[in-house]
CSV table of C-alpha atoms in Angstrom, one decimal:
chain,number,residue,atom,x,y,z
R,18,MET,CA,36.5,8.2,-45.3
R,19,SER,CA,33.5,8.8,-44.3
R,20,THR,CA,32.4,6.9,-41.6
R,21,ASN,CA,28.4,7.1,-42.5
R,22,TRP,CA,26.0,3.7,-43.1
R,23,GLN,CA,24.0,1.7,-41.9
R,24,GLY,CA,24.7,-1.0,-38.8
R,25,SER,CA,24.3,-3.7,-40.9
R,26,GLU,CA,27.2,-2.8,-42.9
R,27,ARG,CA,29.3,-1.5,-40.2
R,28,LYS,CA,28.6,-4.0,-38.0
R,29,ASN,CA,31.1,-6.2,-40.7
R,30,ARG,CA,33.3,-3.9,-41.8
R,31,GLY,CA,36.7,-4.3,-40.0
R,32,PRO,CA,38.6,-1.9,-38.0
R,33,ILE,CA,39.6,1.5,-39.9
R,34,SER,CA,42.4,4.4,-39.8
R,35,LEU,CA,41.0,7.8,-38.1
R,36,THR,CA,42.6,9.1,-40.4
R,37,ASP,CA,42.2,9.3,-44.3
R,38,THR,CA,45.7,8.5,-45.5
R,39,GLU,CA,47.1,5.1,-45.8
R,40,PRO,CA,49.1,4.2,-43.5
R,41,GLU,CA,53.2,3.6,-44.9
R,42,GLU,CA,54.5,0.3,-45.1
R,43,THR,CA,57.7,1.4,-44.4
R,44,ALA,CA,57.1,2.4,-40.8
R,45,THR,CA,57.6,-0.1,-38.5
R,46,GLU,CA,57.5,1.0,-35.7
R,47,PRO,CA,55.8,-0.3,-33.1
R,48,ALA,CA,52.1,0.5,-32.4
R,49,THR,CA,51.8,2.4,-29.6
R,50,ILE,CA,49.2,1.6,-26.3
R,51,ILE,CA,46.9,3.8,-25.6
R,52,HIS,CA,45.4,2.4,-21.6
R,53,ALA,CA,42.2,3.3,-20.5
R,54,VAL,CA,43.4,5.1,-16.6
R,55,PRO,CA,46.6,6.2,-17.1
R,56,ASP,CA,49.6,5.5,-14.7
R,57,ALA,CA,50.0,8.5,-13.9
R,58,GLU,CA,48.8,11.8,-15.2
R,59,PRO,CA,50.1,14.3,-17.7
R,60,ALA,CA,52.4,17.5,-15.5
R,61,ALA,CA,50.5,20.0,-17.6
R,62,ALA,CA,47.1,18.9,-17.2
R,63,GLU,CA,45.0,20.8,-16.1
R,64,THR,CA,42.5,20.0,-12.9
R,65,LYS,CA,39.1,20.4,-12.9
R,66,THR,CA,36.7,21.6,-10.1
R,67,GLU,CA,33.1,21.0,-9.9
R,68,THR,CA,30.8,23.3,-7.7
R,69,VAL,CA,28.9,21.2,-5.7
R,70,VAL,CA,25.4,22.5,-5.5
R,71,ASP,CA,24.3,20.9,-1.7
R,72,HIS,CA,20.9,20.8,-2.2
R,73,ARG,CA,19.6,21.1,2.1
R,74,GLU,CA,20.3,25.0,2.5
R,75,ALA,CA,17.3,26.6,2.3
R,76,PRO,CA,15.7,28.5,0.0
R,77,LEU,CA,15.7,31.6,-1.4
R,78,VAL,CA,12.5,32.2,-1.1
R,79,SER,CA,11.1,30.5,2.5
R,80,GLY,CA,7.4,32.0,2.2
R,81,ARG,CA,7.8,33.5,5.8
R,82,ARG,CA,5.6,36.0,4.3
R,83,SER,CA,4.1,35.1,2.0
R,84,ALA,CA,2.8,32.0,3.8
R,85,ALA,CA,0.3,34.4,6.0
R,86,VAL,CA,-1.8,35.6,3.1
R,87,LEU,CA,-1.8,31.8,1.7
R,88,ARG,CA,-2.4,30.1,4.8
R,89,LYS,CA,-5.9,30.0,4.3
R,90,GLU,CA,-6.9,26.1,3.9
R,91,ASN,CA,-10.2,26.2,2.4
R,92,VAL,CA,-12.7,28.5,1.4
R,93,ASN,CA,-15.4,27.1,3.9
R,94,ASP,CA,-16.8,30.3,5.1
R,95,GLN,CA,-17.0,31.4,1.4
R,96,LEU,CA,-19.7,28.1,0.7
R,97,PRO,CA,-23.6,28.6,1.7
R,98,PRO,CA,-24.8,27.1,4.5
R,99,ALA,CA,-26.6,23.6,3.3
R,100,THR,CA,-28.0,23.1,7.3
R,101,GLY,CA,-29.6,24.2,10.3
R,102,TRP,CA,-32.3,27.6,10.4
R,103,GLN,CA,-29.4,29.4,7.9
R,104,ALA,CA,-30.3,26.8,4.5
R,105,PHE,CA,-34.1,26.7,5.7
R,106,LEU,CA,-34.1,30.4,5.6
R,107,ARG,CA,-31.5,30.5,2.0
R,108,ALA,CA,-33.7,27.8,0.3
R,109,VAL,CA,-37.5,29.9,1.5
R,110,SER,CA,-35.9,33.2,0.6
R,111,PHE,CA,-34.2,31.1,-3.2
R,112,GLY,CA,-31.0,32.8,-1.9
R,113,LEU,CA,-31.9,36.9,-1.9
R,114,ILE,CA,-31.9,36.4,2.3
R,115,SER,CA,-28.1,34.8,2.6
R,116,PRO,CA,-27.4,34.3,6.6
R,117,LYS,CA,-23.0,32.7,7.5
R,118,VAL,CA,-23.0,29.3,8.4
R,119,GLY,CA,-23.3,28.3,11.0
R,120,ALA,CA,-20.6,27.2,13.9
R,121,ALA,CA,-21.6,24.0,14.1
R,122,GLU,CA,-21.4,24.0,10.6
R,123,LEU,CA,-18.8,25.5,10.1
R,124,ALA,CA,-17.1,23.3,12.1
R,125,ARG,CA,-17.8,20.2,11.1
R,126,ARG,CA,-16.3,21.8,7.4
R,127,ALA,CA,-13.0,22.2,9.0
R,128,ASP,CA,-13.5,19.1,10.8
R,129,LEU,CA,-13.1,17.2,7.3
R,130,SER,CA,-10.7,19.2,5.7
R,131,ALA,CA,-8.5,17.3,8.3
R,132,ILE,CA,-9.5,14.9,7.7
R,133,GLN,CA,-8.6,15.4,3.9
R,134,ARG,CA,-5.0,15.4,4.4
R,135,VAL,CA,-2.7,13.6,2.7
R,136,TYR,CA,0.4,12.9,4.1
R,137,SER,CA,3.9,11.6,2.5
R,138,ARG,CA,3.8,8.0,3.3
R,139,PRO,CA,0.9,5.7,4.5
R,140,MET,CA,-0.6,6.1,7.7
R,141,GLN,CA,-1.3,3.5,10.5
R,142,ILE,CA,-4.0,4.4,13.5
R,143,MET,CA,-3.9,1.9,15.6
R,144,VAL,CA,-7.2,0.9,18.1
R,145,ALA,CA,-5.9,-0.4,21.3
R,146,GLN,CA,-6.9,-1.7,24.7
R,147,PRO,CA,-6.2,-4.7,27.0
R,148,LEU,CA,-10.0,-4.8,28.8
R,149,GLY,CA,-12.8,-7.2,26.0
R,150,GLY,CA,-15.8,-5.2,26.1
R,151,VAL,CA,-15.2,-1.3,25.2
R,152,GLY,CA,-15.6,-0.8,21.2
R,153,LYS,CA,-12.7,-1.5,19.6
R,154,THR,CA,-14.0,-3.1,16.6
R,155,MET,CA,-17.4,-0.2,16.8
R,156,CYS,CA,-14.2,2.3,17.2
R,157,SER,CA,-12.2,0.9,14.3
R,158,VAL,CA,-15.1,0.5,12.0
R,159,GLY,CA,-16.7,4.1,12.4
R,160,LEU,CA,-12.9,5.8,11.9
R,161,GLY,CA,-12.4,2.9,8.9
R,162,SER,CA,-16.2,4.6,7.7
R,163,THR,CA,-15.1,8.2,8.8
R,164,PHE,CA,-11.5,8.2,6.6
R,165,GLY,CA,-13.0,5.5,3.5
R,166,ILE,CA,-15.7,7.6,3.6
R,167,HIS,CA,-14.4,11.5,3.7
R,168,SER,CA,-11.1,11.5,2.6
R,169,GLY,CA,-11.4,10.0,-0.8
R,170,GLN,CA,-8.4,8.0,-0.1
R,171,GLN,CA,-7.5,4.0,-0.2
R,172,THR,CA,-8.0,2.9,3.7
R,173,LEU,CA,-8.4,-0.7,5.8
R,174,VAL,CA,-9.1,-1.7,8.8
R,175,TRP,CA,-7.1,-4.9,9.6
R,176,ASP,CA,-7.9,-7.3,12.4
R,177,ASN,CA,-4.5,-7.7,14.6
R,178,ASN,CA,-6.3,-9.3,16.5
R,179,GLU,CA,-4.4,-12.7,18.5
R,180,MET,CA,-6.8,-14.9,19.3
R,181,MET,CA,-10.0,-14.8,16.6
R,182,GLY,CA,-11.2,-11.1,16.0
R,183,THR,CA,-14.2,-10.0,15.3
R,184,ALA,CA,-13.9,-6.9,13.0
R,185,GLY,CA,-15.4,-10.6,10.3
R,186,VAL,CA,-18.5,-10.7,12.3
R,187,ARG,CA,-19.3,-6.4,12.7
R,188,THR,CA,-18.2,-5.8,9.1
R,189,ASN,CA,-20.4,-7.4,5.5
R,190,ALA,CA,-18.4,-10.1,4.5
R,191,ASN,CA,-19.7,-10.3,0.9
R,192,ASP,CA,-20.2,-14.0,0.7
R,193,SER,CA,-16.2,-14.1,2.2
R,194,THR,CA,-15.0,-16.5,3.5
R,195,ARG,CA,-11.5,-15.2,3.4
R,196,THR,CA,-8.5,-14.3,6.3
R,197,VAL,CA,-5.5,-12.7,7.0
R,198,TRP,CA,-4.4,-16.5,6.7
R,199,ASP,CA,-5.3,-17.0,3.3
R,200,LEU,CA,-3.2,-13.7,2.4
R,201,LEU,CA,-0.2,-15.0,4.4
R,202,ASN,CA,-0.6,-18.0,2.3
R,203,VAL,CA,-0.1,-16.7,-1.3
R,204,LEU,CA,2.2,-12.7,0.5
R,205,GLU,CA,5.3,-13.8,-1.5
R,206,SER,CA,3.2,-13.1,-4.8
R,207,PHE,CA,2.5,-10.0,-3.4
R,208,GLU,CA,6.0,-9.5,-2.2
R,209,THR,CA,6.9,-8.7,-6.0
R,210,VAL,CA,7.0,-5.4,-8.5
R,211,THR,CA,3.9,-6.9,-10.5
R,212,ALA,CA,1.3,-7.5,-7.6
R,213,ARG,CA,-1.5,-5.8,-8.5
R,214,LYS,CA,-4.5,-4.6,-5.9
R,215,GLY,CA,-7.1,-5.2,-8.1
R,216,GLU,CA,-5.6,-9.2,-6.3
R,217,LEU,CA,-4.9,-8.3,-3.1
R,218,SER,CA,-8.9,-7.3,-2.7
R,219,TYR,CA,-9.8,-10.6,-3.2
R,220,TYR,CA,-8.1,-11.5,0.4
R,221,THR,CA,-9.7,-8.9,1.8
R,222,ARG,CA,-13.6,-6.9,2.1
R,223,HIS,CA,-14.8,-4.0,0.9
R,224,GLN,CA,-17.9,-2.3,2.9
R,225,GLY,CA,-19.5,-0.5,-0.4
R,226,ASN,CA,-21.2,2.4,0.3
R,227,ASN,CA,-18.5,2.4,3.7
R,228,GLN,CA,-15.9,3.0,1.5
R,229,PHE,CA,-13.1,1.2,3.3
R,230,SER,CA,-11.7,-2.5,3.1
R,231,VAL,CA,-11.2,-5.1,5.9
R,232,LEU,CA,-8.8,-8.2,6.5
R,233,VAL,CA,-10.4,-9.5,9.2
R,234,ALA,CA,-8.7,-11.7,11.0
R,235,ASP,CA,-9.2,-16.1,10.6
R,236,GLU,CA,-11.6,-18.1,12.8
R,237,ASP,CA,-9.1,-21.1,14.2
R,238,ALA,CA,-7.0,-19.4,17.6
R,239,ASP,CA,-4.8,-21.8,16.5
R,240,ARG,CA,-3.9,-20.0,13.3
R,241,MET,CA,-3.9,-16.4,14.4
R,242,LYS,CA,-1.5,-17.2,17.9
R,243,SER,CA,0.8,-18.3,14.6
R,244,ILE,CA,1.1,-14.9,13.4
R,245,GLY,CA,4.1,-13.0,15.2
R,246,ALA,CA,6.1,-10.1,14.8
R,247,ASP,CA,7.9,-11.5,11.3
R,248,GLU,CA,4.4,-12.5,10.0
R,249,PHE,CA,2.7,-8.8,10.3
R,250,ASN,CA,5.5,-7.3,9.2
R,251,ARG,CA,5.8,-9.0,6.3
R,252,ILE,CA,1.2,-8.7,5.6
R,253,HIS,CA,2.4,-4.4,6.7
R,254,THR,CA,4.7,-3.7,3.8
R,255,VAL,CA,2.5,-5.6,1.5
R,256,VAL,CA,-0.9,-3.4,2.4
R,257,SER,CA,1.2,-0.4,3.0
R,258,ARG,CA,2.1,-0.5,-1.0
R,259,PHE,CA,-1.7,-0.4,-1.5
R,260,TYR,CA,-3.6,2.0,1.3
R,261,ASP,CA,-3.4,4.8,2.7
R,262,THR,CA,-4.5,4.5,6.0
R,263,ILE,CA,-4.6,1.4,8.2
R,264,ILE,CA,-6.6,1.4,11.1
R,265,VAL,CA,-5.8,-2.2,13.0
R,266,ASP,CA,-7.6,-3.4,15.6
R,267,THR,CA,-5.9,-5.1,18.4
R,268,GLY,CA,-6.3,-8.1,20.7
R,269,ASN,CA,-6.5,-7.6,24.6
R,270,ASN,CA,-2.6,-8.9,24.9
R,271,THR,CA,0.0,-6.2,25.1
R,272,ARG,CA,2.0,-8.8,25.1
R,273,SER,CA,1.6,-10.7,22.0
R,274,ALA,CA,4.1,-10.1,18.9
R,275,ASN,CA,1.5,-9.1,16.8
R,276,TRP,CA,0.6,-6.7,19.0
R,277,LEU,CA,4.0,-5.4,19.7
R,278,ALA,CA,5.2,-5.3,16.2
R,279,SER,CA,1.5,-3.0,15.5
R,280,ILE,CA,2.5,-0.6,18.1
R,281,GLU,CA,6.7,-0.1,16.5
R,282,VAL,CA,5.4,1.2,13.3
R,283,THR,CA,2.0,2.5,14.2
R,284,ASP,CA,1.9,6.6,13.7
R,285,GLN,CA,-1.6,6.9,16.1
R,286,LEU,CA,-2.3,4.9,19.1
R,287,VAL,CA,-6.6,5.8,19.7
R,288,ILE,CA,-7.6,4.2,23.3
R,289,PRO,CA,-11.6,3.4,23.2
R,290,THR,CA,-12.6,3.4,27.1
R,291,THR,CA,-15.6,3.6,28.8
R,292,LEU,CA,-16.1,5.3,31.7
R,293,LYS,CA,-15.9,3.1,34.2
R,294,ARG,CA,-12.9,1.6,36.5
R,295,ASN,CA,-11.6,-1.5,35.7
R,296,ALA,CA,-12.4,-0.4,32.2
R,297,VAL,CA,-10.1,3.1,33.3
R,298,VAL,CA,-7.2,1.2,34.5
R,299,SER,CA,-6.9,-1.4,32.1
R,300,ALA,CA,-5.9,1.6,30.2
R,301,LEU,CA,-3.8,3.3,31.7
R,302,ARG,CA,-1.6,0.1,32.3
R,303,MET,CA,-1.5,-0.3,28.9
R,304,ILE,CA,0.0,3.6,28.9
R,305,GLU,CA,2.3,2.7,31.8
R,306,GLN,CA,4.0,-0.2,29.8
R,307,LEU,CA,4.5,1.8,26.2
R,308,GLU,CA,6.4,4.6,29.3
R,309,SER,CA,8.2,1.8,30.5
R,310,MET,CA,8.9,0.4,27.3
R,311,SER,CA,10.5,3.6,25.8
R,312,GLU,CA,12.6,4.6,29.8
R,313,ARG,CA,14.1,1.0,29.2
R,314,THR,CA,15.1,1.1,25.2
R,315,GLY,CA,15.5,4.8,24.7
R,316,ASN,CA,13.4,4.6,22.5
R,317,PRO,CA,10.3,7.7,22.4
R,318,HIS,CA,8.2,6.5,20.1
R,319,TYR,CA,5.8,4.8,23.4
R,320,LYS,CA,6.4,7.9,25.1
R,321,GLU,CA,5.3,9.9,22.2
R,322,LEU,CA,3.1,8.2,21.1
R,323,VAL,CA,0.8,8.3,24.8
R,324,SER,CA,1.4,12.0,24.8
R,325,ASN,CA,0.0,11.9,21.1
R,326,ALA,CA,-3.0,9.3,21.6
R,327,VAL,CA,-6.8,9.9,21.5
R,328,VAL,CA,-9.2,8.4,24.1
R,329,LEU,CA,-12.8,7.6,22.9
R,330,VAL,CA,-14.6,6.7,25.8
R,331,THR,CA,-17.6,4.7,25.0
R,332,GLN,CA,-21.1,4.4,26.4
R,333,GLY,CA,-20.9,1.2,27.9
R,334,GLY,CA,-24.1,-0.7,29.3
R,335,GLY,CA,-24.5,-1.8,33.3
R,336,ALA,CA,-24.8,0.1,35.7
R,337,LYS,CA,-24.2,3.7,35.5
R,338,VAL,CA,-21.1,5.5,37.2
R,339,SER,CA,-22.0,8.5,39.3
R,340,ALA,CA,-20.6,12.1,37.4
R,341,ALA,CA,-18.4,12.2,40.8
R,342,GLU,CA,-16.3,9.0,40.0
R,343,GLN,CA,-16.8,10.3,35.7
R,344,ALA,CA,-15.3,13.3,36.2
R,345,GLU,CA,-11.9,11.9,38.4
R,346,LEU,CA,-11.6,8.7,35.8
R,347,ARG,CA,-11.3,11.4,33.0
R,348,GLU,CA,-9.3,13.3,34.9
R,349,ASN,CA,-6.8,10.2,35.5
R,350,LEU,CA,-7.2,9.8,31.5
R,351,ALA,CA,-7.0,13.0,29.4
R,352,SER,CA,-3.4,14.4,32.3
R,353,ALA,CA,-2.2,11.3,30.2
R,354,VAL,CA,-3.1,11.6,26.5
R,355,ARG,CA,-3.7,14.6,24.1
R,356,VAL,CA,-7.2,14.4,23.6
R,357,LEU,CA,-10.6,12.8,25.0
R,358,ILE,CA,-13.8,12.6,22.5
R,359,ASP,CA,-17.1,11.0,24.1
R,360,ILE,CA,-19.1,8.7,20.9
R,361,PRO,CA,-22.9,8.7,22.3
R,362,TYR,CA,-25.2,5.9,22.6
R,363,ASP,CA,-26.0,4.7,18.7
R,364,GLY,CA,-28.6,1.2,17.8
R,365,ALA,CA,-26.8,0.9,15.5
R,366,LEU,CA,-23.4,0.7,16.9
R,367,ASP,CA,-24.7,-1.9,19.4
R,368,THR,CA,-26.8,-4.4,17.0
R,369,GLY,CA,-23.9,-7.2,17.6
R,370,SER,CA,-23.9,-8.1,14.9
R,371,ILE,CA,-23.2,-5.6,11.2
R,372,ILE,CA,-22.2,-2.5,11.3
R,373,ASP,CA,-24.2,-0.5,8.6
R,374,TRP,CA,-22.5,3.3,8.7
R,375,GLN,CA,-26.0,4.5,6.6
R,376,LEU,CA,-28.2,3.6,9.7
R,377,VAL,CA,-26.2,5.2,12.3
R,378,GLY,CA,-27.2,8.8,13.5
R,379,ASP,CA,-26.4,11.8,13.4
R,380,PRO,CA,-24.8,13.0,17.2
R,381,ALA,CA,-23.2,9.4,16.7
R,382,ARG,CA,-21.2,10.5,13.1
R,383,ARG,CA,-20.6,13.6,14.2
R,384,ALA,CA,-18.3,12.3,16.9
R,385,PHE,CA,-16.1,10.2,14.7
R,386,GLU,CA,-15.9,13.0,12.3
R,387,ARG,CA,-14.5,14.9,15.1
R,388,ALA,CA,-12.2,11.6,16.8
R,389,SER,CA,-11.1,11.3,13.0
R,390,ALA,CA,-9.6,15.3,12.8
R,391,GLU,CA,-8.2,15.2,15.3
R,392,ILE,CA,-6.7,11.5,14.2
R,393,ALA,CA,-5.3,13.1,11.6
R,394,GLU,CA,-3.9,16.3,13.7
R,395,GLY,CA,-1.6,13.7,15.0
R,396,LEU,CA,-0.8,12.2,12.2
R,397,LEU,CA,0.1,15.3,10.6
R,398,ALA,CA,2.6,16.0,13.3
R,399,VAL,CA,4.0,12.9,12.9
R,400,ASP,CA,3.9,13.1,9.1
R,401,ARG,CA,6.0,17.1,9.5
R,402,ALA,CA,8.1,15.6,12.1
R,403,THR,CA,9.5,12.3,9.7
R,404,SER,CA,10.0,14.9,6.9
R,405,THR,CA,12.1,16.9,8.8
R,406,LYS,CA,14.0,14.6,10.1
R,407,THR,CA,15.0,12.9,7.3
R,408,THR,CA,15.5,16.5,5.3
R,409,ASN,CA,18.1,16.8,7.7
R,410,ARG,CA,19.8,13.4,7.5
């Protein structure tokens, strides 16, 4: 008997025998009941053995020889010069004379290539220094602009000040009055799988040609004080779904709940400071706090942040410090962190108002590119270490 019929007909038919012969009426033996799980395995049953493949084994082709040939990550040294006397000479000779690219231009190309790296997950950069007035927000905006313009990825600067931050003053509001407090009030709608980037953008402030967005602190200090560790973690989870690089601008209280919550999920620590004794002492005290946190908890994360930290030396106003004292302060900082980078003074960064990256001069831009490249190197090291730990589990 055929069992090939349409679904509607099949649904209306009764159960049929799997054999074509009709059962004899005289056979009145009870039907055999077949259980889904037999009570016992038949003695003659064959045991199937499956070969389990361990995907953690080292691959047959590991690249230990071939990687050396492919080590060049870009063709920066093969492109014609675009700046300097080399570019001028090539232009006036209509390409007949094409000198090699200068060392400065090659170094810049290498830095931009580092900034353009892609990681296995969203990465967080934390800009921290307990002393105010040393350029935390200015550095956050500078890094946000540099990563936003050159990385080609989604970049967010988040003002995580426990009081009233100044990122909303130093960036373009674009007629928006919305703050992190407004986002927190509707955060549940973004904790679903249907949440969309366009809806989240309503609560941030995009910076146009600077190509990054800002999540500003609320102007009400009481509201900001109510954002603790739980609130920070919820917001961080949401923004990490939509942004690749998150730059957290912090306040001055290194014991506040939102500051401590931020340090837990930070991949790269950036410490702005001037070369003045009070600023350096303040930075070193924060470093000591992080080192002590590792010693007390047994968690190496905080010490690793310090040893991998990038210090941005900003040019503050006031009385000048002697060269000998500056050298001493540099040495004290250099003994604890990975690298120090000087950010030259630029009037466009010192207006006390909106920082428009289009108005910033080449020396300061170049310094932030160098700083961002160093930060990218640190992020790459952290990402590789994290990936290795995950693979080995």
